Structures are given as structure tokens and as C-alpha cells.
Amino acid sequence: MKMSPDFHWDTLARNTATRLKRGASHANGKVVAAENIAALLHAVIESGDRVCVEGNNQKHADFLASALSKMDANLVHDLHIIQSNLALASHLDVFERGVASRLDFCYSGDQGVRLARLIKAGKINVGAIHTYLELYGRYFMDLTPRVSLIAAQSADANGNLYTGPNTEDTPAVAEGTAFKNGIIIAQVNEIVDTVPRVDVPGDWVSYVVQAPKPHYIEPIFTRDPAQITETQILMAMMVIKGLYAPYQVTRLNHGIGFDTAAIELILPTYAESLGLRGKICNYMTVNPCPTLIPAIESGFVKGIHCAGSELGMEEYVRARPDVFFNGPDGSMRSNRVFCQIAGHYSVLFIGSTLQVDTQGNSSTATLNRITGFGGAPNFGSESRARRHVSYPWLKAGEESAQATGSTMPRGRKLVVQMVESFREKMSPTFTEKLDAWQLMEDLSLELPPVMVYGDDVTQIVTEEGIAHLHKCSNPQEREQAVRGVAGFTAVGMKRDQRAVDNLRDRGVIQRPEDIGVDVSLATRDLLAAKSMKDLVRWSGNLYQPPNRFRNW
């Protein structure tokens, strides 16, 4: 049946116009004074609204998030928050104070314990825990924001925004909101006459406010080389000699952690000694990790696309435009959506996790803590839509086909979990059953929060060796391959030694000596930089570490 002639097709636009009219008295054109932000939010946000608060890995709209959490719940309530990263206390204060009630998110990090507590208390109704790309996609489907609170480096009086090196999620949030007649409020570090580069056009932006202090940036990818252990160096040697070299891995993504930092710091030493410069690690999707500086300066890494920047790396990145994606103004333009896509279609993802079960399923969700997923499930999943070929993709595909008896030729992405058998406080990484199952029950989730599914994982690397899971022909072999590298954990001690020996004979399990790795060389002498100060020297003093990483 056709809609009535009296039906309005522009209700969103009409409602937005009404809101903007209410907000006009609290602004000078598009510019809002910081002291007026509470009044503006009460004028333009309505109960039940879907509100996107920009919370990224690095950049946070912290001033606006704090103001949102302090709104009068008697006037505005039952907000539906959609947000990629819950990192600040204010991100959960908004629920505890009754302003918001529903949440869709990707990652919670340090707020994971409090988040679980609020869910149990009935303060938060979780729609879903997403991957980054998954949530961004829903901005343009069924989770389009009505109001978005974003952050940028600077703005002009017309609302044009310059995001600087930390663009991150801003384009996805802004476009999804602006082109569905939503309201965008941007906090900026400064209001200028002319922005250096227009990252978000002013006609998308409803209001800008200069925050009392610069928006919060977390140096999430910074790792101090002084804390890298000899065990991590040994594992890094196995990754380079046992995976990167034979598979000729040139396009890849490194996850966050000391394990991958160790790989980066032995590229100019160990990988160079193997004659691998120019043959591995040419192109990466990763933030500008300081531990990559020696590899860049040594000519290993040719190009890096970043999801975000890293505090203190701004001038180094500016000085290396051939490596990073920098704009005409000289600063980097990061973009989490494009970085996730590029990483998904790379040939290898390697990262760490908190728990691994006997089928290779892994999770960062542990009892009483909901961490979420972030981008790891996108990076760490088989890219089944890929059609262009490369040597490592074809090689892994052929090995998988041989194991399963498949007759359809296809490639396979390398997905590597790099973990020590025991974590801090001697907590075992390997478990018979993930905590995710108990968490599903405790928090009434519909699925256990698994980060990377075991059938996507091709290798697990521990201090004991490499388990090539994609070479296993059945779940029983897969289980023994996992147990065979699980060390002295309870999982590892239950291995069938005869089955493990058979897997080793077939090359499914490889010990360091099987791939020619000399364990005696796994010392800190192999690190190209052994301290933060060494990284500064490698950079020619361009890298300026945050104060908390300085010990000189």
C-alpha cells in the first residue's frame, strides 16, 4: 500500500532544524564557548537519541564525553551510546548516572572490569560487542548516530575541521551522521582563521567548541625496549626464520605488544643477518610504533598506513613522507577504516591474546572483565573475499588444501597468535575452556566473546615452537598441535607425546632447532634498540617520547 500523501519524508531534517534553533542561543554561529557546552547539549540532545561519542585507540572527545555524562537525567535519559572504544571513566559515568542505558561498542580496555559490573547491575544493556569495521558499517545501516561528539585538532569559524595525524574514526562517524541529517559537535584544541587541511568540511559540522585543554591521546602502541625479554626475542627469531622468511611475507599487520615489538627490533640485526632486507616486512598496516624506527631507518619497511598516530612520533612521521601517508600540510592522515581494510587483505596478521583453547580459539575476555575486540577479528580472520594472488597466500592455501583434501584451489591468509605459555603472575595462557563461555552465561550474552576463531588461525608461536594448525587434517591433530606448544601448562602436560612427535616429524610442529634458530643467540644483544633513548637516537632526535617513558 502506498504511503499517504500527507506522509512526511523529511522528519529527521525537520527535527534537526528544531534542535539547531534551540541550540542557536548558546552559540555564536557555529562556535560555542566551553562554559556553554552543558546548555547546548541539553538543547540539541533528546531522550532516546542514538549518540556516538568519539573514543578511539588514541584520540578521545574527552571534554564532550565528560559534559555528556553530567547531563540532567531528569531531562535527558535512555540515550543509546555507540562508541568504538570505552577508555575513560566518563564513558561509563554516563550510564551510572542514568543518562544512557544502551551500549554498542568495540573495545573497553582498562574499563572492562567496571563495564562488566555495570552490566551485571542492570545499568547497561549491551546491544553487541563489535569489531571496528562491523560497527562502522552499522553507522550507515541501523546504528546511524542522531548526534555525534567528535574531536579534532583545530577548526575555523565555519566549522571546517583539521584532525591532524589522529584522524582515526572521525571520517566514518562524521559522514554517517551528517548525511542522515544528524548533529555533529566537535571539540577542538584551537579555533583558527584557516585550518591547515580540511579533513571534515564545515557544512557537515553543526557546532565547534574549543576545549579547556587539548583532547586526551593515549600512546597505546609505545613499548619500552628495556622491558623486552629473551623469551620474546626467541619467539621473534622463530617468527622471522620460521614464518616471514619461508612465506616471503611482505604485506602484514602487527598487533600491539612486546612480542611484536621484539620482532620489529630484531629486523635490522637478525633478519639482516639472514639476508632478508627487501624480502620481508615491506608494507605494514599499523600505527607508527616507535619500535619500528630502526627497521624503517635500516630500509626494511617501505610503507606504513596507520589507523591512528602515536604520541611523540609526529615529527618523525612528518620527516618520512615516503613511508607514511602524509598530507600537503606535512602531517599524517590516519584512517582506521582504510587501515582495517588494508590489513584484512594483507597476507599476515600476528598478535597476542590472553587465552587460547585446545582448538586455537582465543579471547581477551576473562572472568569479570569485558575487554571487547577492537580490530583484531578483522585483521585476524580469513579474507575469503580476496581474489588477487601472492606467494604466501597461495602457499598457505595449498598447505591447507593438502591437509583437508580440498580440490578447489584457493589461497589462505596467515593468522598467527604469538603467546608465551604463561602470562604475568604465572597465569596460563592455554586453557581447556575459554573464560568466554562463563562470561557469556554471567552477562547473558548470546555468544561467547571469542576474539579470533581457531579455524581462522594458521599458526601459534610460543617459546616452545610453532604449531602450524592449518596443516592439521582433523580436530584431534589440531588439539595435539596446540598441546604440543603449550609448554608446562596443564594443557601442555596432557599432550599425547607420540602424536606430538608424529606432528613434528611431519613439520606441523617445529621446534627452534628444526628451523635453524640458535637459542643461544636469543639475548638482548640482538635488539637494535635496547631503550627508549636508543629509539630517539635512531630517529635522529625526531622522536619525542611522552614523559612517562623518559628515564633520562
XYZ file of C-alpha atoms in Angstrom:
552
model
C 0.000 0.000 0.000
C 1.332 3.414 -0.950
C 2.090 5.886 1.814
C -0.471 8.602 2.465
C 0.035 11.875 0.557
C 0.282 13.554 3.967
C 3.237 11.367 4.986
C 6.433 13.358 5.671
C 9.666 12.058 4.217
C 11.828 14.675 5.909
C 11.057 14.180 9.596
C 14.753 13.901 10.514
C 15.601 17.150 8.754
C 12.658 18.927 10.384
C 13.599 17.652 13.819
C 17.235 18.646 13.322
C 16.187 22.150 12.315
C 14.170 22.432 15.523
C 17.120 21.295 17.603
C 19.522 23.663 15.890
C 17.110 26.518 16.501
C 17.119 25.640 20.210
C 20.900 25.472 20.218
C 21.426 28.763 18.397
C 21.059 30.845 21.564
C 24.036 29.038 23.092
C 26.411 29.618 20.183
C 27.951 32.387 18.137
C 27.223 30.978 14.707
C 28.855 27.561 14.925
C 31.250 28.441 17.728
C 30.261 27.517 21.286
C 32.085 28.756 24.383
C 33.263 25.944 26.672
C 31.140 27.255 29.538
C 28.019 26.918 27.368
C 28.511 23.309 26.367
C 26.149 21.874 29.007
C 23.328 24.152 27.896
C 23.979 23.300 24.248
C 23.857 19.550 24.874
C 20.556 19.878 26.736
C 19.209 21.920 23.819
C 20.122 19.552 20.986
C 20.076 16.062 22.546
C 16.742 14.385 23.239
C 15.882 11.343 25.350
C 16.267 8.079 23.452
C 18.773 9.538 20.991
C 21.481 7.401 19.498
C 24.692 9.277 20.398
C 28.142 8.481 19.068
C 30.971 9.570 21.367
C 34.283 9.529 19.544
C 36.527 7.306 21.588
C 39.382 5.864 19.564
C 42.531 3.950 20.411
C 44.418 7.236 20.729
C 42.140 10.276 20.414
C 39.157 10.936 22.658
C 36.472 13.617 22.716
C 37.048 13.726 26.467
C 35.629 17.195 27.182
C 32.378 16.385 25.391
C 32.186 12.907 26.949
C 32.518 14.431 30.404
C 29.831 17.032 29.663
C 27.507 14.328 28.327
C 27.919 12.241 31.470
C 26.935 15.233 33.623
C 23.642 15.927 31.872
C 20.479 16.025 33.964
C 18.961 12.537 33.750
C 15.576 14.003 34.621
C 15.688 15.960 31.366
C 17.629 13.625 29.067
C 17.778 9.872 29.601
C 17.792 6.471 27.894
C 20.467 7.510 25.417
C 21.854 4.766 23.214
C 25.636 5.174 23.106
C 27.527 3.823 20.102
C 31.258 4.076 20.576
C 34.280 2.179 19.340
C 36.459 2.421 22.453
C 35.490 2.853 26.101
C 38.680 4.174 27.665
C 37.745 6.949 30.098
C 35.746 6.935 33.320
C 33.252 9.385 31.813
C 32.412 6.830 29.121
C 30.758 4.722 31.835
C 29.700 7.571 34.146
C 27.006 8.400 31.601
C 25.381 5.028 32.377
C 25.939 5.070 36.107
C 24.221 8.471 36.339
C 21.207 7.302 34.332
C 21.723 9.488 31.266
C 22.302 6.498 28.960
C 21.062 2.924 29.156
C 22.054 1.060 25.980
C 25.526 0.480 24.529
C 27.043 -0.810 21.306
C 30.857 -0.807 21.335
C 34.072 -2.492 20.175
C 36.686 -2.321 22.902
C 36.828 -1.385 26.583
C 40.435 -1.896 27.699
C 41.010 -0.652 31.254
C 37.273 -0.044 31.738
C 36.481 -3.727 31.186
C 36.050 -4.646 34.856
C 33.755 -1.702 35.611
C 31.804 -2.344 32.424
C 31.098 -5.928 33.494
C 29.973 -4.710 36.913
C 27.548 -2.163 35.440
C 26.089 -4.763 33.079
C 25.519 -7.133 35.992
C 23.890 -4.288 37.952
C 21.445 -3.646 35.102
C 22.829 -0.181 34.378
C 23.885 -1.073 30.837
C 22.009 -3.030 28.201
C 24.573 -4.178 25.632
C 23.345 -4.395 22.060
C 26.507 -6.071 20.771
C 30.270 -6.153 21.066
C 31.551 -5.340 17.587
C 34.710 -5.320 15.584
C 35.692 -1.865 14.335
C 34.593 -2.380 10.725
C 31.395 -4.011 11.885
C 30.383 -1.008 13.984
C 31.442 1.493 11.329
C 29.321 -0.360 8.807
C 26.295 -0.119 11.080
C 26.727 3.684 11.259
C 25.391 3.560 7.703
C 22.681 0.979 8.357
C 20.752 0.517 11.578
C 23.004 2.361 14.076
C 23.238 5.769 12.413
C 24.006 8.407 15.058
C 21.463 11.131 15.735
C 24.138 13.207 17.482
C 27.902 12.709 17.292
C 30.510 14.177 19.612
C 33.889 14.191 17.890
C 37.395 15.588 18.386
C 39.788 17.443 16.084
C 42.972 19.447 16.301
C 41.547 22.733 15.028
C 38.525 24.390 13.448
C 37.709 27.663 11.773
C 34.609 29.762 12.355
C 32.814 27.968 9.521
C 33.257 24.586 11.185
C 35.935 23.182 8.877
C 37.933 20.655 10.882
C 41.606 19.703 10.790
C 42.170 16.402 12.561
C 45.967 16.376 12.366
C 47.685 12.985 12.491
C 44.962 11.407 14.639
C 42.076 11.291 12.183
C 41.207 7.707 13.212
C 37.405 7.164 13.313
C 36.366 10.754 12.583
C 35.502 10.394 8.845
C 33.237 7.388 9.420
C 31.455 8.994 12.352
C 31.055 12.365 10.638
C 29.819 11.090 7.284
C 27.325 8.658 8.772
C 25.878 11.426 10.942
C 25.979 14.382 8.577
C 24.355 12.658 5.624
C 21.435 11.403 7.689
C 20.542 14.869 8.971
C 22.316 14.338 12.271
C 24.048 16.837 14.530
C 27.828 16.954 14.877
C 29.532 18.748 17.744
C 33.319 18.882 17.592
C 35.686 19.707 20.406
C 38.934 21.195 19.129
C 42.236 22.203 20.627
C 42.154 25.590 18.914
C 39.988 27.788 16.732
C 41.986 29.364 13.915
C 41.397 31.651 10.970
C 42.342 28.981 8.425
C 42.832 25.268 9.059
C 45.985 23.682 7.546
C 43.937 20.976 5.843
C 40.200 20.344 5.647
C 39.558 16.840 6.950
C 35.859 17.342 7.689
C 34.024 20.047 5.692
C 32.324 22.752 7.717
C 28.913 22.177 6.181
C 28.869 18.760 7.875
C 29.536 20.246 11.307
C 26.857 21.821 13.493
C 28.980 23.273 16.316
C 32.603 23.555 17.424
C 33.899 24.213 20.915
C 37.451 24.928 21.993
C 38.024 22.628 24.955
C 39.762 23.966 28.067
C 42.683 21.619 27.381
C 43.828 19.507 24.392
C 41.912 16.289 23.853
C 43.321 13.197 25.504
C 45.652 10.993 23.460
C 46.790 7.587 24.702
C 50.226 6.298 23.487
C 48.802 2.817 23.186
C 51.404 1.443 20.749
C 54.506 2.600 22.645
C 56.607 -0.212 24.111
C 59.863 0.350 26.022
C 62.592 -1.897 24.556
C 64.092 -2.189 28.048
C 61.181 -4.462 29.009
C 61.583 -6.938 26.154
C 62.673 -10.345 27.439
C 64.935 -13.009 25.979
C 61.931 -15.311 25.662
C 60.186 -12.736 23.476
C 63.361 -12.378 21.412
C 63.495 -16.155 20.894
C 59.870 -16.171 19.738
C 60.607 -13.253 17.404
C 63.508 -15.185 15.875
C 61.196 -18.138 15.232
C 58.623 -15.886 13.594
C 61.204 -14.383 11.240
C 63.014 -17.627 10.402
C 60.010 -19.963 10.504
C 57.242 -17.770 9.028
C 58.292 -14.469 7.470
C 61.221 -15.946 5.529
C 59.703 -19.154 4.081
C 56.384 -17.487 3.297
C 58.067 -14.315 1.969
C 55.739 -12.087 3.981
C 55.899 -8.588 2.519
C 52.455 -7.177 3.488
C 51.336 -7.582 7.076
C 49.789 -6.212 10.222
C 51.397 -6.267 13.664
C 49.199 -6.243 16.745
C 50.072 -4.371 19.928
C 52.521 -5.882 22.398
C 56.076 -6.617 23.433
C 56.048 -9.796 21.329
C 55.624 -7.917 18.056
C 57.890 -5.104 19.291
C 60.620 -7.729 19.642
C 60.129 -8.741 16.001
C 60.429 -5.136 14.892
C 63.605 -4.555 16.878
C 65.486 -7.581 15.518
C 64.709 -6.889 11.866
C 67.857 -4.706 11.462
C 70.003 -7.344 13.215
C 68.713 -10.904 12.962
C 66.673 -10.536 9.744
C 69.537 -8.575 8.199
C 71.939 -11.432 9.037
C 69.622 -13.791 7.145
C 69.705 -11.560 4.064
C 66.011 -10.691 4.362
C 66.107 -6.922 3.851
C 63.888 -6.124 0.892
C 62.263 -9.565 1.091
C 60.038 -9.300 4.188
C 58.050 -6.640 6.087
C 57.939 -4.140 3.222
C 54.407 -2.812 3.742
C 52.527 -2.663 7.028
C 49.194 -1.548 8.400
C 49.935 -0.435 11.922
C 50.243 2.764 13.905
C 53.662 4.476 13.810
C 55.134 2.297 16.556
C 58.374 3.756 17.924
C 59.906 0.265 17.859
C 59.609 0.329 14.061
C 62.043 3.257 13.793
C 65.205 1.100 13.450
C 63.545 -1.098 10.794
C 62.466 1.980 8.834
C 65.898 3.589 9.115
C 67.531 0.304 8.013
C 65.459 0.111 4.843
C 63.199 -2.802 5.768
C 59.855 -1.015 5.853
C 58.870 0.886 2.695
C 55.322 1.937 3.522
C 53.004 2.142 6.531
C 49.332 3.026 6.583
C 48.092 3.926 10.037
C 44.785 3.678 11.852
C 45.945 6.473 14.159
C 49.104 8.254 15.155
C 51.301 7.739 18.222
C 52.148 10.405 20.750
C 55.674 11.725 20.239
C 56.054 10.342 16.708
C 54.601 13.380 14.931
C 57.874 14.976 13.774
C 59.452 11.664 12.812
C 56.429 10.799 10.663
C 56.467 14.288 9.122
C 60.113 13.760 8.141
C 59.414 10.403 6.428
C 56.700 11.166 3.826
C 57.890 8.343 1.565
C 56.977 5.868 4.291
C 53.805 7.348 5.809
C 50.640 8.766 4.235
C 51.121 12.480 4.852
C 49.013 15.356 3.596
C 50.135 18.528 1.789
C 50.458 20.187 5.201
C 53.093 17.602 6.135
C 51.170 15.808 8.873
C 49.970 12.231 8.598
C 46.376 11.433 7.710
C 45.364 8.284 9.533
C 42.102 6.460 8.867
C 41.007 3.432 10.860
C 38.501 2.213 8.264
C 41.004 2.143 5.403
C 43.716 0.693 7.642
C 41.405 -2.116 8.733
C 40.515 -2.891 5.121
C 44.163 -2.853 4.038
C 45.122 -5.109 6.940
C 42.297 -7.521 6.279
C 43.568 -8.086 2.737
C 47.236 -8.293 3.702
C 48.958 -11.685 3.769
C 49.621 -11.995 7.508
C 48.310 -10.834 10.871
C 50.267 -11.522 14.040
C 49.113 -10.594 17.517
C 48.840 -11.716 21.117
C 45.923 -12.731 23.303
C 45.114 -13.665 26.900
C 43.662 -17.151 26.477
C 43.869 -19.928 23.874
C 41.909 -23.182 23.974
C 42.838 -26.552 22.532
C 41.332 -25.742 19.119
C 43.155 -22.425 18.823
C 40.186 -20.196 19.673
C 41.439 -17.126 21.501
C 39.950 -14.387 23.629
C 40.946 -11.334 25.625
C 37.769 -11.643 27.699
C 38.448 -13.156 31.104
C 36.224 -13.652 34.144
C 34.570 -10.436 35.361
C 36.168 -8.398 32.595
C 34.759 -7.490 29.183
C 37.553 -6.208 27.001
C 35.886 -6.365 23.614
C 37.552 -6.981 20.279
C 38.750 -3.810 18.552
C 40.259 -4.573 15.170
C 41.855 -7.971 15.854
C 38.931 -10.037 14.470
C 39.095 -8.085 11.180
C 42.862 -8.404 10.895
C 42.873 -11.936 12.288
C 40.282 -13.546 10.055
C 40.478 -15.371 6.778
C 39.884 -12.901 3.931
C 37.545 -15.104 1.911
C 36.587 -12.323 -0.494
C 40.192 -11.877 -1.612
C 40.905 -12.674 -5.259
C 44.360 -11.230 -6.032
C 47.184 -13.719 -5.528
C 50.551 -13.585 -3.791
C 53.135 -16.210 -2.913
C 52.391 -16.523 0.835
C 48.641 -16.561 0.238
C 48.926 -19.352 -2.340
C 51.444 -21.327 -0.272
C 49.229 -21.299 2.833
C 46.221 -22.192 0.707
C 47.980 -25.168 -0.852
C 49.077 -26.419 2.574
C 45.529 -26.152 3.904
C 44.136 -27.993 0.880
C 46.650 -30.810 1.302
C 45.593 -31.226 4.929
C 41.854 -31.228 4.272
C 41.784 -32.913 0.848
C 40.088 -29.931 -0.791
C 40.160 -29.926 -4.593
C 39.205 -26.266 -5.051
C 42.408 -24.196 -5.322
C 42.335 -21.073 -3.206
C 44.672 -19.002 -1.098
C 44.715 -18.506 2.646
C 45.674 -15.651 4.910
C 48.271 -16.317 7.589
C 46.815 -15.593 11.032
C 49.350 -16.013 13.819
C 48.846 -15.964 17.578
C 52.130 -15.243 19.361
C 51.920 -16.035 23.067
C 54.045 -17.214 25.950
C 52.684 -20.293 27.691
C 52.380 -18.335 30.947
C 51.369 -14.686 31.300
C 52.064 -12.338 34.190
C 51.726 -13.808 37.695
C 52.204 -17.275 36.129
C 48.671 -17.324 34.773
C 48.496 -19.946 32.000
C 47.638 -18.717 28.501
C 46.399 -22.131 27.403
C 43.145 -23.484 28.807
C 40.807 -26.380 28.155
C 37.869 -23.980 28.023
C 37.899 -20.221 27.478
C 36.588 -17.947 30.232
C 34.469 -16.505 27.435
C 31.959 -19.313 27.951
C 31.410 -18.422 31.621
C 31.299 -14.742 30.715
C 28.552 -15.462 28.194
C 26.497 -17.074 30.951
C 27.240 -14.494 33.652
C 26.418 -11.498 31.449
C 23.570 -13.106 29.452
C 25.405 -12.758 26.141
C 24.185 -14.711 23.124
C 27.677 -15.794 22.062
C 30.932 -16.349 23.937
C 33.159 -13.297 23.253
C 35.811 -15.025 21.138
C 38.331 -12.656 19.581
C 39.873 -14.863 16.870
C 38.232 -18.179 15.989
C 40.505 -21.190 15.861
C 39.584 -22.133 12.297
C 40.998 -18.778 11.167
C 44.318 -19.299 12.987
C 47.108 -20.802 10.875
C 49.942 -20.748 13.427
C 50.512 -20.461 17.159
C 54.006 -19.421 18.233
C 55.240 -19.947 21.790
C 58.658 -20.234 23.411
C 58.409 -23.987 22.722
C 57.935 -23.704 18.976
C 55.498 -23.172 16.105
C 52.265 -25.116 15.633
C 51.034 -24.942 12.028
C 47.340 -25.505 12.705
C 46.338 -25.139 9.058
C 48.353 -28.270 8.278
C 46.231 -30.402 10.630
C 43.791 -32.754 8.942
C 41.264 -33.050 11.792
C 40.329 -31.589 15.203
C 42.257 -34.301 17.036
C 45.502 -33.351 15.295
C 44.757 -29.693 15.879
C 44.322 -30.308 19.599
C 47.639 -32.141 19.858
C 49.385 -29.412 17.849
C 48.162 -26.826 20.366
C 49.118 -29.010 23.328
C 52.493 -29.609 21.698
C 53.498 -25.946 22.054
C 51.653 -25.193 25.307
C 54.737 -25.734 27.468
C 54.337 -26.724 31.102
C 50.769 -25.517 31.391
C 48.105 -28.050 32.358
C 47.085 -28.126 28.698
C 50.636 -28.833 27.574
C 51.190 -31.551 30.159
C 48.219 -33.504 28.793
C 49.749 -33.910 25.340
C 49.943 -37.290 23.659
C 53.718 -37.410 23.181
C 53.536 -39.970 20.396
C 51.038 -37.812 18.456
C 53.132 -34.706 19.063
C 56.280 -36.471 17.830
C 54.396 -37.514 14.702
C 53.268 -33.951 14.083
C 56.840 -32.780 14.498
C 58.083 -35.378 12.005
C 55.555 -34.019 9.502
C 56.554 -30.382 10.121
C 53.217 -29.471 11.690
C 55.079 -28.665 14.902
C 58.514 -27.077 14.644
C 60.979 -26.549 17.470
C 63.599 -23.781 17.228
C 66.279 -26.258 16.161
C 64.014 -27.629 13.422
C 64.091 -24.290 11.604
C 67.725 -23.454 12.344
C 67.166 -20.998 15.174
C 70.137 -20.883 17.545
C 68.614 -20.432 21.001
C 71.924 -19.151 22.387
C 71.600 -16.039 20.193
C 68.288 -15.061 21.809
C 69.692 -12.325 24.022
C 69.023 -8.622 24.349
C 72.211 -8.009 22.353
C 70.094 -8.799 19.288
C 67.841 -5.761 19.815
C 68.634 -2.843 17.503
C 67.453 -0.528 20.298
C 67.606 -1.535 23.943
C 65.984 1.554 25.463
C 63.724 4.487 24.669
C 66.798 6.670 24.379
C 68.171 4.337 21.710
C 64.958 4.841 19.728
C 65.403 8.597 19.977
C 68.959 8.255 18.653
C 67.824 6.055 15.773
C 65.271 8.736 14.845
C 67.844 11.496 14.742
C 66.126 13.062 17.776
C 62.862 13.427 15.851
C 61.005 11.022 18.131
C 59.971 12.694 21.389
C 58.658 10.065 23.820
C 55.932 11.035 26.306
C 57.314 11.958 29.718
C 56.262 8.717 31.344
C 58.594 6.823 29.010
C 61.595 9.059 29.707
C 64.156 7.948 32.254
C 66.933 10.347 31.335
